[in-house]
mmCIF file of N, CA and C and ligand atoms in Angstrom:
data_model
loop_
_atom_site.group_PDB
_atom_site.id
_atom_site.type_symbol
_atom_site.label_atom_id
_atom_site.label_comp_id
_atom_site.label_asym_id
_atom_site.label_seq_id
_atom_site.Cartn_x
_atom_site.Cartn_y
_atom_site.Cartn_z
ATOM 1 N N MET C 1 -1.419 42.631 -5.369
ATOM 2 C CA MET C 1 -2.493 41.661 -5.587
ATOM 3 C C MET C 1 -2.024 40.278 -5.157
ATOM 4 N N ASN C 2 -2.904 39.497 -4.542
ATOM 5 C CA ASN C 2 -2.557 38.155 -4.109
ATOM 6 C C ASN C 2 -2.626 37.190 -5.293
ATOM 7 N N GLU C 3 -1.451 36.742 -5.754
ATOM 8 C CA GLU C 3 -1.418 35.888 -6.941
ATOM 9 C C GLU C 3 -1.807 34.460 -6.567
ATOM 10 N N GLN C 4 -2.873 33.935 -7.202
ATOM 11 C CA GLN C 4 -3.339 32.585 -6.936
ATOM 12 C C GLN C 4 -2.958 31.684 -8.095
ATOM 13 N N THR C 5 -1.955 30.842 -7.906
ATOM 14 C CA THR C 5 -1.613 29.873 -8.936
ATOM 15 C C THR C 5 -2.492 28.643 -8.698
ATOM 16 N N VAL C 6 -2.508 27.729 -9.701
ATOM 17 C CA VAL C 6 -3.296 26.513 -9.513
ATOM 18 C C VAL C 6 -2.749 25.727 -8.321
ATOM 19 N N LEU C 7 -1.460 25.855 -8.083
ATOM 20 C CA LEU C 7 -0.847 25.148 -6.956
ATOM 21 C C LEU C 7 -1.395 25.662 -5.619
ATOM 22 N N THR C 8 -1.497 26.985 -5.490
ATOM 23 C CA THR C 8 -1.994 27.525 -4.222
ATOM 24 C C THR C 8 -3.510 27.324 -4.092
ATOM 25 N N GLN C 9 -4.222 27.283 -5.234
ATOM 26 C CA GLN C 9 -5.659 26.983 -5.177
ATOM 27 C C GLN C 9 -5.861 25.536 -4.733
ATOM 28 N N LEU C 10 -5.042 24.630 -5.284
ATOM 29 C CA LEU C 10 -5.111 23.219 -4.906
ATOM 30 C C LEU C 10 -4.736 23.050 -3.431
ATOM 31 N N GLU C 11 -3.733 23.801 -2.991
ATOM 32 C CA GLU C 11 -3.320 23.742 -1.582
ATOM 33 C C GLU C 11 -4.501 24.115 -0.672
ATOM 34 N N ALA C 12 -5.255 25.154 -1.060
ATOM 35 C CA ALA C 12 -6.399 25.594 -0.247
ATOM 36 C C ALA C 12 -7.459 24.494 -0.165
ATOM 37 N N VAL C 13 -7.724 23.817 -1.295
ATOM 38 C CA VAL C 13 -8.714 22.729 -1.298
ATOM 39 C C VAL C 13 -8.236 21.591 -0.392
ATOM 40 N N ILE C 14 -6.953 21.261 -0.484
ATOM 41 C CA ILE C 14 -6.387 20.171 0.326
ATOM 42 C C ILE C 14 -6.517 20.493 1.828
ATOM 43 N N ARG C 15 -6.239 21.742 2.181
ATOM 44 C CA ARG C 15 -6.354 22.138 3.601
ATOM 45 C C ARG C 15 -7.812 22.057 4.073
ATOM 46 N N GLN C 16 -8.725 22.416 3.162
ATOM 47 C CA GLN C 16 -10.158 22.325 3.478
ATOM 48 C C GLN C 16 -10.561 20.859 3.707
ATOM 49 N N ARG C 17 -10.054 19.985 2.817
ATOM 50 C CA ARG C 17 -10.349 18.544 2.964
ATOM 51 C C ARG C 17 -9.808 18.030 4.303
ATOM 52 N N LYS C 18 -8.619 18.482 4.663
ATOM 53 C CA LYS C 18 -8.012 18.045 5.927
ATOM 54 C C LYS C 18 -8.894 18.451 7.109
ATOM 55 N N ALA C 19 -9.441 19.661 7.053
ATOM 56 C CA ALA C 19 -10.259 20.168 8.163
ATOM 57 C C ALA C 19 -11.644 19.537 8.182
ATOM 58 N N GLU C 20 -12.243 19.348 6.981
ATOM 59 C CA GLU C 20 -13.663 18.948 6.933
ATOM 60 C C GLU C 20 -13.886 17.459 6.670
ATOM 61 N N ARG C 21 -12.905 16.771 6.056
ATOM 62 C CA ARG C 21 -12.980 15.337 5.741
ATOM 63 C C ARG C 21 -14.304 14.925 5.078
ATOM 64 N N PRO C 22 -14.667 15.555 3.955
ATOM 65 C CA PRO C 22 -15.928 15.164 3.297
ATOM 66 C C PRO C 22 -15.858 13.749 2.732
ATOM 67 N N GLU C 23 -16.983 13.051 2.773
ATOM 68 C CA GLU C 23 -17.057 11.705 2.193
ATOM 69 C C GLU C 23 -16.886 11.785 0.686
ATOM 70 N N GLY C 24 -16.303 10.744 0.093
ATOM 71 C CA GLY C 24 -16.155 10.696 -1.363
ATOM 72 C C GLY C 24 -14.939 11.445 -1.874
ATOM 73 N N SER C 25 -14.191 12.070 -0.969
ATOM 74 C CA SER C 25 -13.000 12.805 -1.367
ATOM 75 C C SER C 25 -11.772 11.898 -1.264
ATOM 76 N N TYR C 26 -10.981 11.846 -2.354
ATOM 77 C CA TYR C 26 -9.738 11.055 -2.325
ATOM 78 C C TYR C 26 -8.779 11.633 -1.285
ATOM 79 N N THR C 27 -8.736 12.961 -1.194
ATOM 80 C CA THR C 27 -7.838 13.609 -0.231
ATOM 81 C C THR C 27 -8.196 13.207 1.203
ATOM 82 N N THR C 28 -9.503 13.089 1.467
ATOM 83 C CA THR C 28 -9.947 12.636 2.793
ATOM 84 C C THR C 28 -9.380 11.247 3.095
ATOM 85 N N THR C 29 -9.393 10.344 2.094
ATOM 86 C CA THR C 29 -8.889 8.983 2.344
ATOM 87 C C THR C 29 -7.404 9.025 2.702
ATOM 88 N N LEU C 30 -6.672 9.968 2.105
ATOM 89 C CA LEU C 30 -5.240 10.085 2.427
ATOM 90 C C LEU C 30 -5.047 10.560 3.873
ATOM 91 N N PHE C 31 -5.776 11.617 4.250
ATOM 92 C CA PHE C 31 -5.620 12.123 5.623
ATOM 93 C C PHE C 31 -6.122 11.101 6.643
ATOM 94 N N ASP C 32 -7.228 10.417 6.313
ATOM 95 C CA ASP C 32 -7.742 9.387 7.234
ATOM 96 C C ASP C 32 -6.740 8.245 7.382
ATOM 97 N N GLY C 33 -5.995 7.969 6.306
ATOM 98 C CA GLY C 33 -5.000 6.895 6.343
ATOM 99 C C GLY C 33 -3.731 7.270 7.111
ATOM 100 N N GLY C 34 -3.556 8.566 7.349
ATOM 101 C CA GLY C 34 -2.405 9.027 8.137
ATOM 102 C C GLY C 34 -1.134 9.187 7.312
ATOM 103 N N LEU C 35 -0.069 9.551 8.019
ATOM 104 C CA LEU C 35 1.196 9.887 7.348
ATOM 105 C C LEU C 35 1.749 8.710 6.531
ATOM 106 N N ASP C 36 1.674 7.498 7.064
ATOM 107 C CA ASP C 36 2.230 6.348 6.336
ATOM 108 C C ASP C 36 1.549 6.160 4.981
ATOM 109 N N ARG C 37 0.237 6.352 4.928
ATOM 110 C CA ARG C 37 -0.510 6.218 3.659
ATOM 111 C C ARG C 37 -0.061 7.288 2.669
ATOM 112 N N ILE C 38 0.095 8.513 3.158
ATOM 113 C CA ILE C 38 0.528 9.629 2.295
ATOM 114 C C ILE C 38 1.942 9.359 1.757
ATOM 115 N N LEU C 39 2.823 8.903 2.648
ATOM 116 C CA LEU C 39 4.215 8.671 2.240
ATOM 117 C C LEU C 39 4.321 7.494 1.268
ATOM 118 N N LYS C 40 3.456 6.486 1.459
ATOM 119 C CA LYS C 40 3.437 5.346 0.526
ATOM 120 C C LYS C 40 3.085 5.845 -0.875
ATOM 121 N N LYS C 41 2.094 6.739 -0.952
ATOM 122 C CA LYS C 41 1.696 7.276 -2.261
ATOM 123 C C LYS C 41 2.831 8.101 -2.882
ATOM 124 N N ILE C 42 3.529 8.881 -2.059
ATOM 125 C CA ILE C 42 4.644 9.680 -2.593
ATOM 126 C C ILE C 42 5.707 8.750 -3.184
ATOM 127 N N GLY C 43 5.996 7.660 -2.470
ATOM 128 C CA GLY C 43 6.968 6.681 -2.975
ATOM 129 C C GLY C 43 6.507 6.072 -4.290
ATOM 130 N N GLU C 44 5.237 5.671 -4.352
ATOM 131 C CA GLU C 44 4.688 5.068 -5.583
ATOM 132 C C GLU C 44 4.759 6.056 -6.752
ATOM 133 N N GLU C 45 4.333 7.291 -6.474
ATOM 134 C CA GLU C 45 4.297 8.298 -7.549
ATOM 135 C C GLU C 45 5.706 8.641 -8.035
ATOM 136 N N ALA C 46 6.672 8.646 -7.115
ATOM 137 C CA ALA C 46 8.064 8.903 -7.515
ATOM 138 C C ALA C 46 8.527 7.793 -8.463
ATOM 139 N N GLY C 47 8.163 6.554 -8.129
ATOM 140 C CA GLY C 47 8.511 5.423 -8.994
ATOM 141 C C GLY C 47 7.874 5.559 -10.367
ATOM 142 N N GLU C 48 6.628 6.038 -10.393
ATOM 143 C CA GLU C 48 5.935 6.201 -11.680
ATOM 144 C C GLU C 48 6.581 7.298 -12.535
ATOM 145 N N ILE C 49 7.125 8.324 -11.882
ATOM 146 C CA ILE C 49 7.856 9.372 -12.624
ATOM 147 C C ILE C 49 9.117 8.769 -13.246
ATOM 148 N N ILE C 50 9.792 7.929 -12.489
ATOM 149 C CA ILE C 50 11.021 7.305 -13.003
ATOM 150 C C ILE C 50 10.697 6.467 -14.242
ATOM 151 N N ILE C 51 9.623 5.671 -14.153
ATOM 152 C CA ILE C 51 9.235 4.836 -15.301
ATOM 153 C C ILE C 51 8.863 5.716 -16.498
ATOM 154 N N ALA C 52 8.060 6.763 -16.250
ATOM 155 C CA ALA C 52 7.641 7.664 -17.339
ATOM 156 C C ALA C 52 8.851 8.307 -18.003
ATOM 157 N N SER C 53 9.814 8.692 -17.174
ATOM 158 C CA SER C 53 11.010 9.345 -17.700
ATOM 159 C C SER C 53 11.841 8.361 -18.522
ATOM 160 N N LYS C 54 11.945 7.129 -18.030
ATOM 161 C CA LYS C 54 12.675 6.103 -18.796
ATOM 162 C C LYS C 54 11.980 5.843 -20.140
ATOM 163 N N ASN C 55 10.640 5.928 -20.132
ATOM 164 C CA ASN C 55 9.873 5.741 -21.372
ATOM 165 C C ASN C 55 10.000 6.937 -22.315
ATOM 166 N N ALA C 56 10.540 8.045 -21.782
ATOM 167 C CA ALA C 56 10.703 9.295 -22.547
ATOM 168 C C ALA C 56 9.394 9.729 -23.213
ATOM 169 N N ASN C 57 8.305 9.566 -22.455
ATOM 170 C CA ASN C 57 6.983 9.927 -22.971
ATOM 171 C C ASN C 57 6.536 11.231 -22.290
ATOM 172 N N PRO C 58 6.575 12.372 -23.000
ATOM 173 C CA PRO C 58 6.284 13.657 -22.359
ATOM 174 C C PRO C 58 4.916 13.706 -21.675
ATOM 175 N N ASP C 59 3.861 13.171 -22.322
ATOM 176 C CA ASP C 59 2.519 13.206 -21.708
ATOM 177 C C ASP C 59 2.497 12.429 -20.396
ATOM 178 N N GLU C 60 3.161 11.265 -20.409
ATOM 179 C CA GLU C 60 3.211 10.431 -19.206
ATOM 180 C C GLU C 60 4.024 11.132 -18.103
ATOM 181 N N ILE C 61 5.110 11.776 -18.484
ATOM 182 C CA ILE C 61 5.951 12.482 -17.506
ATOM 183 C C ILE C 61 5.147 13.613 -16.859
ATOM 184 N N ILE C 62 4.412 14.366 -17.678
ATOM 185 C CA ILE C 62 3.605 15.480 -17.156
ATOM 186 C C ILE C 62 2.531 14.946 -16.211
ATOM 187 N N TYR C 63 1.843 13.885 -16.621
ATOM 188 C CA TYR C 63 0.759 13.297 -15.827
ATOM 189 C C TYR C 63 1.285 12.809 -14.470
ATOM 190 N N GLU C 64 2.388 12.092 -14.497
ATOM 191 C CA GLU C 64 2.929 11.534 -13.253
ATOM 192 C C GLU C 64 3.522 12.625 -12.357
ATOM 193 N N THR C 65 4.080 13.657 -12.970
ATOM 194 C CA THR C 65 4.619 14.771 -12.178
ATOM 195 C C THR C 65 3.476 15.501 -11.458
ATOM 196 N N ALA C 66 2.345 15.661 -12.140
ATOM 197 C CA ALA C 66 1.178 16.302 -11.509
ATOM 198 C C ALA C 66 0.683 15.457 -10.340
ATOM 199 N N ASP C 67 0.617 14.130 -10.520
ATOM 200 C CA ASP C 67 0.238 13.226 -9.422
ATOM 201 C C ASP C 67 1.176 13.406 -8.224
ATOM 202 N N PHE C 68 2.463 13.461 -8.535
ATOM 203 C CA PHE C 68 3.478 13.572 -7.482
ATOM 204 C C PHE C 68 3.339 14.891 -6.724
ATOM 205 N N LEU C 69 3.165 15.989 -7.469
ATOM 206 C CA LEU C 69 3.044 17.305 -6.826
ATOM 207 C C LEU C 69 1.811 17.364 -5.927
ATOM 208 N N TYR C 70 0.697 16.783 -6.414
ATOM 209 C CA TYR C 70 -0.517 16.746 -5.589
ATOM 210 C C TYR C 70 -0.219 16.035 -4.255
ATOM 211 N N HIS C 71 0.422 14.863 -4.328
ATOM 212 C CA HIS C 71 0.692 14.112 -3.094
ATOM 213 C C HIS C 71 1.713 14.835 -2.202
ATOM 214 N N LEU C 72 2.645 15.559 -2.819
ATOM 215 C CA LEU C 72 3.578 16.381 -2.026
ATOM 216 C C LEU C 72 2.812 17.453 -1.253
ATOM 217 N N LEU C 73 1.841 18.091 -1.937
ATOM 218 C CA LEU C 73 1.039 19.130 -1.265
ATOM 219 C C LEU C 73 0.244 18.536 -0.104
ATOM 220 N N VAL C 74 -0.235 17.299 -0.271
ATOM 221 C CA VAL C 74 -0.960 16.641 0.826
ATOM 222 C C VAL C 74 -0.006 16.411 2.001
ATOM 223 N N MET C 75 1.220 15.964 1.706
ATOM 224 C CA MET C 75 2.203 15.727 2.767
ATOM 225 C C MET C 75 2.531 17.035 3.498
ATOM 226 N N LEU C 76 2.729 18.120 2.738
ATOM 227 C CA LEU C 76 3.019 19.416 3.362
ATOM 228 C C LEU C 76 1.844 19.862 4.235
ATOM 229 N N ALA C 77 0.615 19.678 3.728
ATOM 230 C CA ALA C 77 -0.576 20.073 4.498
ATOM 231 C C ALA C 77 -0.696 19.232 5.768
ATOM 232 N N TYR C 78 -0.330 17.953 5.671
ATOM 233 C CA TYR C 78 -0.350 17.089 6.861
ATOM 234 C C TYR C 78 0.492 17.726 7.978
ATOM 235 N N HIS C 79 1.637 18.293 7.586
ATOM 236 C CA HIS C 79 2.560 18.897 8.565
ATOM 237 C C HIS C 79 2.276 20.383 8.799
ATOM 238 N N ASP C 80 1.194 20.888 8.202
ATOM 239 C CA ASP C 80 0.856 22.324 8.302
ATOM 240 C C ASP C 80 1.979 23.223 7.784
ATOM 241 N N ILE C 81 2.648 22.762 6.751
ATOM 242 C CA ILE C 81 3.696 23.576 6.130
ATOM 243 C C ILE C 81 3.131 24.192 4.847
ATOM 244 N N PRO C 82 3.080 25.534 4.778
ATOM 245 C CA PRO C 82 2.537 26.161 3.566
ATOM 246 C C PRO C 82 3.491 26.044 2.373
ATOM 247 N N TRP C 83 2.914 25.903 1.185
ATOM 248 C CA TRP C 83 3.706 25.866 -0.048
ATOM 249 C C TRP C 83 4.605 27.098 -0.140
ATOM 250 N N ARG C 84 4.096 28.205 0.380
ATOM 251 C CA ARG C 84 4.839 29.477 0.355
ATOM 252 C C ARG C 84 6.227 29.311 0.998
ATOM 253 N N ASP C 85 6.313 28.475 2.041
ATOM 254 C CA ASP C 85 7.602 28.272 2.720
ATOM 255 C C ASP C 85 8.599 27.569 1.800
ATOM 256 N N VAL C 86 8.091 26.655 0.950
ATOM 257 C CA VAL C 86 8.966 25.978 -0.013
ATOM 258 C C VAL C 86 9.441 26.996 -1.052
ATOM 259 N N GLU C 87 8.491 27.828 -1.512
ATOM 260 C CA GLU C 87 8.854 28.880 -2.480
ATOM 261 C C GLU C 87 9.898 29.826 -1.890
ATOM 262 N N ASN C 88 9.704 30.160 -0.615
ATOM 263 C CA ASN C 88 10.652 31.070 0.043
ATOM 264 C C ASN C 88 12.053 30.457 0.095
ATOM 265 N N GLU C 89 12.111 29.137 0.338
ATOM 266 C CA GLU C 89 13.413 28.456 0.384
ATOM 267 C C GLU C 89 14.075 28.481 -1.006
ATOM 268 N N LEU C 90 13.257 28.221 -2.043
ATOM 269 C CA LEU C 90 13.791 28.268 -3.412
ATOM 270 C C LEU C 90 14.266 29.687 -3.747
ATOM 271 N N GLN C 91 13.455 30.670 -3.313
ATOM 272 C CA GLN C 91 13.806 32.072 -3.567
ATOM 273 C C GLN C 91 15.116 32.437 -2.874
ATOM 274 N N ARG C 92 15.274 31.941 -1.637
ATOM 275 C CA ARG C 92 16.499 32.229 -0.884
ATOM 276 C C ARG C 92 17.709 31.661 -1.635
ATOM 277 N N ARG C 93 17.575 30.410 -2.136
ATOM 278 C CA ARG C 93 18.687 29.796 -2.871
ATOM 279 C C ARG C 93 18.975 30.551 -4.162
ATOM 280 N N PHE C 94 17.898 30.937 -4.845
ATOM 281 C CA PHE C 94 18.032 31.665 -6.111
ATOM 282 C C PHE C 94 18.752 32.986 -5.873
ATOM 283 N N GLY C 95 18.349 33.636 -4.783
ATOM 284 C CA GLY C 95 18.951 34.924 -4.426
ATOM 285 C C GLY C 95 20.413 34.786 -4.073
ATOM 286 N N ASN C 96 20.800 33.596 -3.569
ATOM 287 C CA ASN C 96 22.186 33.360 -3.153
ATOM 288 C C ASN C 96 23.095 32.940 -4.296
ATOM 289 N N ARG C 97 22.478 32.763 -5.470
ATOM 290 C CA ARG C 97 23.265 32.319 -6.623
ATOM 291 C C ARG C 97 24.344 33.334 -6.971
ATOM 292 N N PRO C 98 25.556 32.862 -7.243
ATOM 293 C CA PRO C 98 26.558 33.824 -7.740
ATOM 294 C C PRO C 98 26.178 34.271 -9.153
ATOM 295 N N HIS C 99 26.278 35.575 -9.429
ATOM 296 C CA HIS C 99 25.868 36.072 -10.757
ATOM 297 C C HIS C 99 27.059 36.231 -11.671
HETATM 298 N N1 LIG K 1 -4.890 16.853 -8.147
HETATM 299 C C1 LIG K 1 -5.486 15.881 -7.659
HETATM 300 C C2 LIG K 1 -5.005 14.538 -7.833
HETATM 301 N N2 LIG K 1 -3.928 14.059 -8.483
HETATM 302 C C3 LIG K 1 -3.967 12.736 -8.323
HETATM 303 N N3 LIG K 1 -5.045 12.363 -7.594
HETATM 304 C C4 LIG K 1 -5.467 11.004 -7.243
HETATM 305 O O1 LIG K 1 -4.326 10.276 -6.851
HETATM 306 C C5 LIG K 1 -4.522 8.926 -7.179
HETATM 307 C C6 LIG K 1 -3.271 8.480 -7.911
HETATM 308 O O2 LIG K 1 -2.928 7.280 -7.454
HETATM 309 P P1 LIG K 1 -3.011 5.975 -8.378
HETATM 310 O O3 LIG K 1 -2.657 6.306 -9.769
HETATM 311 O O4 LIG K 1 -2.179 4.969 -7.663
HETATM 312 O O5 LIG K 1 -4.567 5.617 -8.339
HETATM 313 P P2 LIG K 1 -5.466 4.881 -7.242
HETATM 314 O O6 LIG K 1 -5.381 3.411 -7.478
HETATM 315 O O7 LIG K 1 -6.829 5.516 -7.301
HETATM 316 O O8 LIG K 1 -4.783 5.237 -5.822
HETATM 317 P P3 LIG K 1 -4.765 4.372 -4.479
HETATM 318 O O9 LIG K 1 -6.140 3.807 -4.236
HETATM 319 O O10 LIG K 1 -3.673 3.352 -4.640
HETATM 320 O O11 LIG K 1 -4.387 5.403 -3.426
HETATM 321 C C7 LIG K 1 -5.766 8.813 -8.076
HETATM 322 O O12 LIG K 1 -6.862 8.295 -7.335
HETATM 323 C C8 LIG K 1 -6.019 10.254 -8.459
HETATM 324 O O13 LIG K 1 -7.397 10.557 -8.601
HETATM 325 C C9 LIG K 1 -5.711 13.465 -7.259
HETATM 326 N N4 LIG K 1 -6.845 13.653 -6.521
HETATM 327 C C10 LIG K 1 -7.281 14.920 -6.355
HETATM 328 N N5 LIG K 1 -6.651 16.029 -6.911
HETATM 329 C C11 LIG K 1 -7.162 17.401 -6.692
HETATM 330 O O14 LIG K 1 -7.681 17.489 -5.402
HETATM 331 C C12 LIG K 1 -8.981 18.086 -5.451
HETATM 332 C C13 LIG K 1 -9.809 17.492 -4.360
HETATM 333 O O15 LIG K 1 -10.036 16.145 -4.646
HETATM 334 P P4 LIG K 1 -10.967 15.269 -3.692
HETATM 335 O O16 LIG K 1 -10.307 15.242 -2.378
HETATM 336 O O17 LIG K 1 -11.058 13.906 -4.336
HETATM 337 O O18 LIG K 1 -12.301 15.949 -3.645
HETATM 338 C C14 LIG K 1 -9.516 17.756 -6.860
HETATM 339 O O19 LIG K 1 -10.405 18.735 -7.286
HETATM 340 C C15 LIG K 1 -8.259 17.782 -7.683
HETATM 341 O O20 LIG K 1 -8.051 19.118 -8.093
#
């Protein structure tokens, strides 16, 4: 069975936004802004994770991590890199772990 996590469902929506560029979509504004706009957001969101972590506020950390992951998925979609490839890399490393 093809397992659909929220991450892969979100990835599909992001790819659709990239192809169709509907008005009113935040994802469309990122793709229209190009790679520099996407990377600026990744930098900002990374900074917000650092602040949340320093604040040791679990809700804030979760919220900012979700923001960051969303923008990472947009960056991967910009480059046509599937999330599956990242999972495969993690799986390869996990498999290489000494037991
Ligand atoms: N998961 C997300 C998601 N996470 C974060 N964000 C947006 O990322 C932005 C976070 O940046 P900031 O906190 O700096 O807020 P901002 O001031 O609005 O951002 P900027 O104007 O500075 O870019 C906010 O506008 C959030 O709405 C997201 N926008 C969309 N999604 C998902 O993407 C799907 C498609 O969204 P649309 O493209 O808007 O239809 C949605 O159904 C959601 O599931």
